[in-house]
PDB file of C-alpha atoms in Angstrom:
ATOM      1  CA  UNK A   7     127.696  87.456  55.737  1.00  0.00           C
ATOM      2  CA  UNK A   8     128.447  87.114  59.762  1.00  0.00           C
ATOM      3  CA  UNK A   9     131.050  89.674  58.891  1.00  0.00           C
ATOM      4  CA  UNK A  10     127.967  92.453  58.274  1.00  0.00           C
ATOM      5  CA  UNK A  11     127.670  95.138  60.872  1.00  0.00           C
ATOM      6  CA  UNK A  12     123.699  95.214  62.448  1.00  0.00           C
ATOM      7  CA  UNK A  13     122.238  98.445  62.401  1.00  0.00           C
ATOM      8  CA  UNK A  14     123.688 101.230  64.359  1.00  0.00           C
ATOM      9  CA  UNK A  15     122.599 102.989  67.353  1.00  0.00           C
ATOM     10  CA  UNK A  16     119.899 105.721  66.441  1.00  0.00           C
ATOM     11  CA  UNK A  17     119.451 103.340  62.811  1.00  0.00           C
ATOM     12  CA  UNK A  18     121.108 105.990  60.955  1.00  0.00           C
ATOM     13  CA  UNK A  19     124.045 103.958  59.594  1.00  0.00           C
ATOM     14  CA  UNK A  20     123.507  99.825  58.140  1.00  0.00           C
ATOM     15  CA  UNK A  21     125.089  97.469  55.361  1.00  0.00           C
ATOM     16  CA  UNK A  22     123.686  98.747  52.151  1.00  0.00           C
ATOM     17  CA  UNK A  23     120.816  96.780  50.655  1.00  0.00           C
ATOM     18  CA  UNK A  24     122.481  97.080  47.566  1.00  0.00           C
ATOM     19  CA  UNK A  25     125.097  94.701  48.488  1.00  0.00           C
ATOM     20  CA  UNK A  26     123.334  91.805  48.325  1.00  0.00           C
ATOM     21  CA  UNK A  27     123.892  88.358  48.070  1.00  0.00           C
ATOM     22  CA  UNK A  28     124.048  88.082  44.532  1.00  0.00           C
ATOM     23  CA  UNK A  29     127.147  90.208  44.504  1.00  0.00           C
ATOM     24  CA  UNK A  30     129.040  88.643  47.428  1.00  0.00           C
ATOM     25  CA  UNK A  31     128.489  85.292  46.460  1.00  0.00           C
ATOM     26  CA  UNK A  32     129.899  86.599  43.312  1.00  0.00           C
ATOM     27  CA  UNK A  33     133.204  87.801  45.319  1.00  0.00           C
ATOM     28  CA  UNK A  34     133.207  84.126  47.550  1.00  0.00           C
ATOM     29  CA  UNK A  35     133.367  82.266  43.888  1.00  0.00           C
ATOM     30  CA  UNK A  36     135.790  84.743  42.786  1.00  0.00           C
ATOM     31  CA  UNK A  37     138.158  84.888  45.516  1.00  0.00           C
ATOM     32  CA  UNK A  38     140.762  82.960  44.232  1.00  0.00           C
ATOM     33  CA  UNK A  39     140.750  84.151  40.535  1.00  0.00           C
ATOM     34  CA  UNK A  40     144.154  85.646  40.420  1.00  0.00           C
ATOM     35  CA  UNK A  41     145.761  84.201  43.135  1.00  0.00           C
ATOM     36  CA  UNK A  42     149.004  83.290  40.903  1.00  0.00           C
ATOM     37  CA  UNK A  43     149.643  87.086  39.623  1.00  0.00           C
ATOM     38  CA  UNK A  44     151.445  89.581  41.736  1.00  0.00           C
ATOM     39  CA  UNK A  45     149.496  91.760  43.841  1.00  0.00           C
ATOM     40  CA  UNK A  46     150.473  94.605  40.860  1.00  0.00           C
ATOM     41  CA  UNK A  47     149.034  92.681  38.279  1.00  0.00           C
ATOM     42  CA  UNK A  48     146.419  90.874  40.288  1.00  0.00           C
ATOM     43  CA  UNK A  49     144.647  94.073  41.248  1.00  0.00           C
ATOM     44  CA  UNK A  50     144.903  95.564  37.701  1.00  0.00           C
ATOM     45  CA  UNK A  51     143.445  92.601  36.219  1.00  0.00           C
ATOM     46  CA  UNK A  52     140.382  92.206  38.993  1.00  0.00           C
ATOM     47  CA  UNK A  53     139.788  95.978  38.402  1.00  0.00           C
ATOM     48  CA  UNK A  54     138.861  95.090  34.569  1.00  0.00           C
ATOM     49  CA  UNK A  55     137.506  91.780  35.267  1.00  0.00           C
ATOM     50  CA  UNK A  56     133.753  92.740  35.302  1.00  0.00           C
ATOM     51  CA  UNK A  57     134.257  95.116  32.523  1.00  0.00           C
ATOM     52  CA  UNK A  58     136.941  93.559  29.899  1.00  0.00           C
ATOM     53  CA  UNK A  59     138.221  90.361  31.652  1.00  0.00           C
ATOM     54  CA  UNK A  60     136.413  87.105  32.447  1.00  0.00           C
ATOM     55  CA  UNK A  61     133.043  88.588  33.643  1.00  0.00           C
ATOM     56  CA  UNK A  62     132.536  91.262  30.722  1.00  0.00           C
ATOM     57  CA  UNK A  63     130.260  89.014  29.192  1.00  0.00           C
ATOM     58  CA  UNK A  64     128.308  87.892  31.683  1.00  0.00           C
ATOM     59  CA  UNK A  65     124.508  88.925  31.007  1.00  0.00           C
ATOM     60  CA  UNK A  66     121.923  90.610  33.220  1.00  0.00           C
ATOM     61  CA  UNK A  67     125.101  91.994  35.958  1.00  0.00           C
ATOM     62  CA  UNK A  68     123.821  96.146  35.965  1.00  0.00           C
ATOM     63  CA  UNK A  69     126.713  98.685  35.824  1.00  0.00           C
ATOM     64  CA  UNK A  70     126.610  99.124  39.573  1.00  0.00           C
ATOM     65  CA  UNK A  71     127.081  95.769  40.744  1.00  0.00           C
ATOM     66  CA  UNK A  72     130.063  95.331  38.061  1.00  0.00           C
ATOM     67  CA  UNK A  73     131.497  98.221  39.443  1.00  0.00           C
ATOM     68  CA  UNK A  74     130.776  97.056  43.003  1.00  0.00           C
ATOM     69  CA  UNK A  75     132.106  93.003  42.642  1.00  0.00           C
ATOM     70  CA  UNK A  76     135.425  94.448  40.898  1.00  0.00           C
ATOM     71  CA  UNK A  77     136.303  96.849  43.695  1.00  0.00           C
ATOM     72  CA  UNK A  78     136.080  94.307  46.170  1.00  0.00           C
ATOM     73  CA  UNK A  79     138.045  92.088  44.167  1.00  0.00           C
ATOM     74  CA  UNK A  80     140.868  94.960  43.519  1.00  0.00           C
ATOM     75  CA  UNK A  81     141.036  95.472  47.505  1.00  0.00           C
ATOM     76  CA  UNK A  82     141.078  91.913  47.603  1.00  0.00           C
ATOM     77  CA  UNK A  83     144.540  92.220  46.844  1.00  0.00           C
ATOM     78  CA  UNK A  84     145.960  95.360  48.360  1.00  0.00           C
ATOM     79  CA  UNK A  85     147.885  95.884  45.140  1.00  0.00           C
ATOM     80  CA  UNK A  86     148.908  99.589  44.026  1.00  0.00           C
ATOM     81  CA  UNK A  87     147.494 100.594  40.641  1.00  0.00           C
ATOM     82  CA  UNK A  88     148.837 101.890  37.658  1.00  0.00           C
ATOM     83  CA  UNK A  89     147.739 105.698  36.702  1.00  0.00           C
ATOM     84  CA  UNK A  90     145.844 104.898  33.828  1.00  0.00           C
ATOM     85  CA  UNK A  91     144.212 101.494  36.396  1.00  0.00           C
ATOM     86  CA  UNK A  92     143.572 104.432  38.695  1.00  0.00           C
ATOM     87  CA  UNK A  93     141.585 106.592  36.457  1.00  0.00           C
ATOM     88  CA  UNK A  94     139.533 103.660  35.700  1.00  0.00           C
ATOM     89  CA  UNK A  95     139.160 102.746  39.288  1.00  0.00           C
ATOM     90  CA  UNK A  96     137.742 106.224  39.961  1.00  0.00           C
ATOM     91  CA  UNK A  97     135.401 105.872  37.249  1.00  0.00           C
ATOM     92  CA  UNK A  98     133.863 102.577  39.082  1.00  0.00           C
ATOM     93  CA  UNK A  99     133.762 104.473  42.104  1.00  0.00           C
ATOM     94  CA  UNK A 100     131.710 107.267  40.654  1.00  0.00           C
ATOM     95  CA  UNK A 101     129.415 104.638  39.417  1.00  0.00           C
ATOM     96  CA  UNK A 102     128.333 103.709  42.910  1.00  0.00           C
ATOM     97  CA  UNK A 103     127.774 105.611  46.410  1.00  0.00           C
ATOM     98  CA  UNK A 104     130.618 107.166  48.846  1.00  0.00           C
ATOM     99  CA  UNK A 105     129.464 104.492  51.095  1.00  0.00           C
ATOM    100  CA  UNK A 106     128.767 101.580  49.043  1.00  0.00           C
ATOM    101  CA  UNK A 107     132.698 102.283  48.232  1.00  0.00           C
ATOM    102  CA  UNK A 108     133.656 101.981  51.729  1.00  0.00           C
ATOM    103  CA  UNK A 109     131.980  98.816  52.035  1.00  0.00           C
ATOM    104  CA  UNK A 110     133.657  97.020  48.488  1.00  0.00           C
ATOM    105  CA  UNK A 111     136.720  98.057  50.124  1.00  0.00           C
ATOM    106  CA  UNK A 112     136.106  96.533  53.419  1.00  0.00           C
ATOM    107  CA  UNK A 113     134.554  93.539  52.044  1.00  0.00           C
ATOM    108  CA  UNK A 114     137.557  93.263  49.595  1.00  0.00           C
ATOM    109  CA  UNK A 115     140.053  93.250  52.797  1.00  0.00           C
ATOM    110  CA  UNK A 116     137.596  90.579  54.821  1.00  0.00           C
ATOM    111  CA  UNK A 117     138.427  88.746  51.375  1.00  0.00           C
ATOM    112  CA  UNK A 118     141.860  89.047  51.742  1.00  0.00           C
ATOM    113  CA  UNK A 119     142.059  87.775  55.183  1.00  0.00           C
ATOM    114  CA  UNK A 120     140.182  84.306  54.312  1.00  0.00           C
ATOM    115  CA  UNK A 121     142.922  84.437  51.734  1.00  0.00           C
ATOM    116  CA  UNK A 122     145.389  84.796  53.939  1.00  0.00           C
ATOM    117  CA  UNK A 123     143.867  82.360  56.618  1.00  0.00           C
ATOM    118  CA  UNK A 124     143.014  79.723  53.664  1.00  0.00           C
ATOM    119  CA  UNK A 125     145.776  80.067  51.106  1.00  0.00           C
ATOM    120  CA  UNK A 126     144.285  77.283  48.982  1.00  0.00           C
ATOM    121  CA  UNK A 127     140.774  78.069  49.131  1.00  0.00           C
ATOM    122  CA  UNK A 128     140.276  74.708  50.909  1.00  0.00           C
ATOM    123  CA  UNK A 129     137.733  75.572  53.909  1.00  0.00           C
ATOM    124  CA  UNK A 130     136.992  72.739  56.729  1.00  0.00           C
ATOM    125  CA  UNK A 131     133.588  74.501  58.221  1.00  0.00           C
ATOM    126  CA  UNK A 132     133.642  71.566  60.574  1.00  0.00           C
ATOM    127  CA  UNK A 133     136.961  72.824  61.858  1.00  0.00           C
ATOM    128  CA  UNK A 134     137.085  77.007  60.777  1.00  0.00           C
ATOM    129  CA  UNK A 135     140.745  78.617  61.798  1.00  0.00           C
ATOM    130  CA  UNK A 136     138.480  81.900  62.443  1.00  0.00           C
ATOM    131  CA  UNK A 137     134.895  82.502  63.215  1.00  0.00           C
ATOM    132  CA  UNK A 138     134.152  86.571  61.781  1.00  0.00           C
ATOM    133  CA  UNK A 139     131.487  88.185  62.987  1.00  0.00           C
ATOM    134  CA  UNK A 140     130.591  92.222  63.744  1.00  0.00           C
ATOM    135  CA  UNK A 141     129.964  93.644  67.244  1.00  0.00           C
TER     136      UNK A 141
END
């Protein structure tokens, strides 16, 4: 959450409410979920994974923060999508706001660095290899 932007100048732009904590705790636990796929595959199969994949039956998750956890977790991994992976894609991104897209996809890349940074998902807080935070 140190990675959140504070409010702007003038207040007009700030993280959206709607991401909450819920939903990037959600991302944190899922980080690491398709790690041994391709990037191809990996991002296909975190696109579905809130809707047909591991999460689909997962109870009390509304339609928007489904849509919401699996577009971070698609940007996660920087893969290109299929056309028919696209289409779907798009449909997630309807399901939310313009800017609550922006900010799955820049949460998805923050994701992707830790990744990168912690390639086993083993993190030392004593001893962290990068501190984020937003200025």
């Amino acid at each position: 959450m140190s990675s959140f932007p504070e409010l702007s100048k003038g207040g007009t732009r700030r993280f959206p409410d709607s991401i909450n904590s819920h939903v990037t705790r959600a991302f944190a636990n899922l980080l690491y979920l398709h790690t041994i796929m391709d990037k191809e595959l990996a991002s296909t199969a975190a696109t579905y994974s809130t809707s047909t994949g591991l999460l689909a039956s997962t109870r009390k998750v509304s339609h928007e923060d489904r849509a919401r956890l699996a577009l971070m977790l698609e940007s996660r991994y920087m893969g290109e999508l299929p056309p028919r992976e696209a289409q779907f894609n798009e449909a997630l991104r309807r399901v939310i706001t313009p800017e609550e897209v922006w900010w799955a996809a820049y949460l998805g890349r923050i994701g992707y660095l830790i990744s990168r940074l912690y390639p086993s998902g083993k993190i030392d807080e004593s001893k962290p290899r990068v501190v984020l935070s937003s200025e």
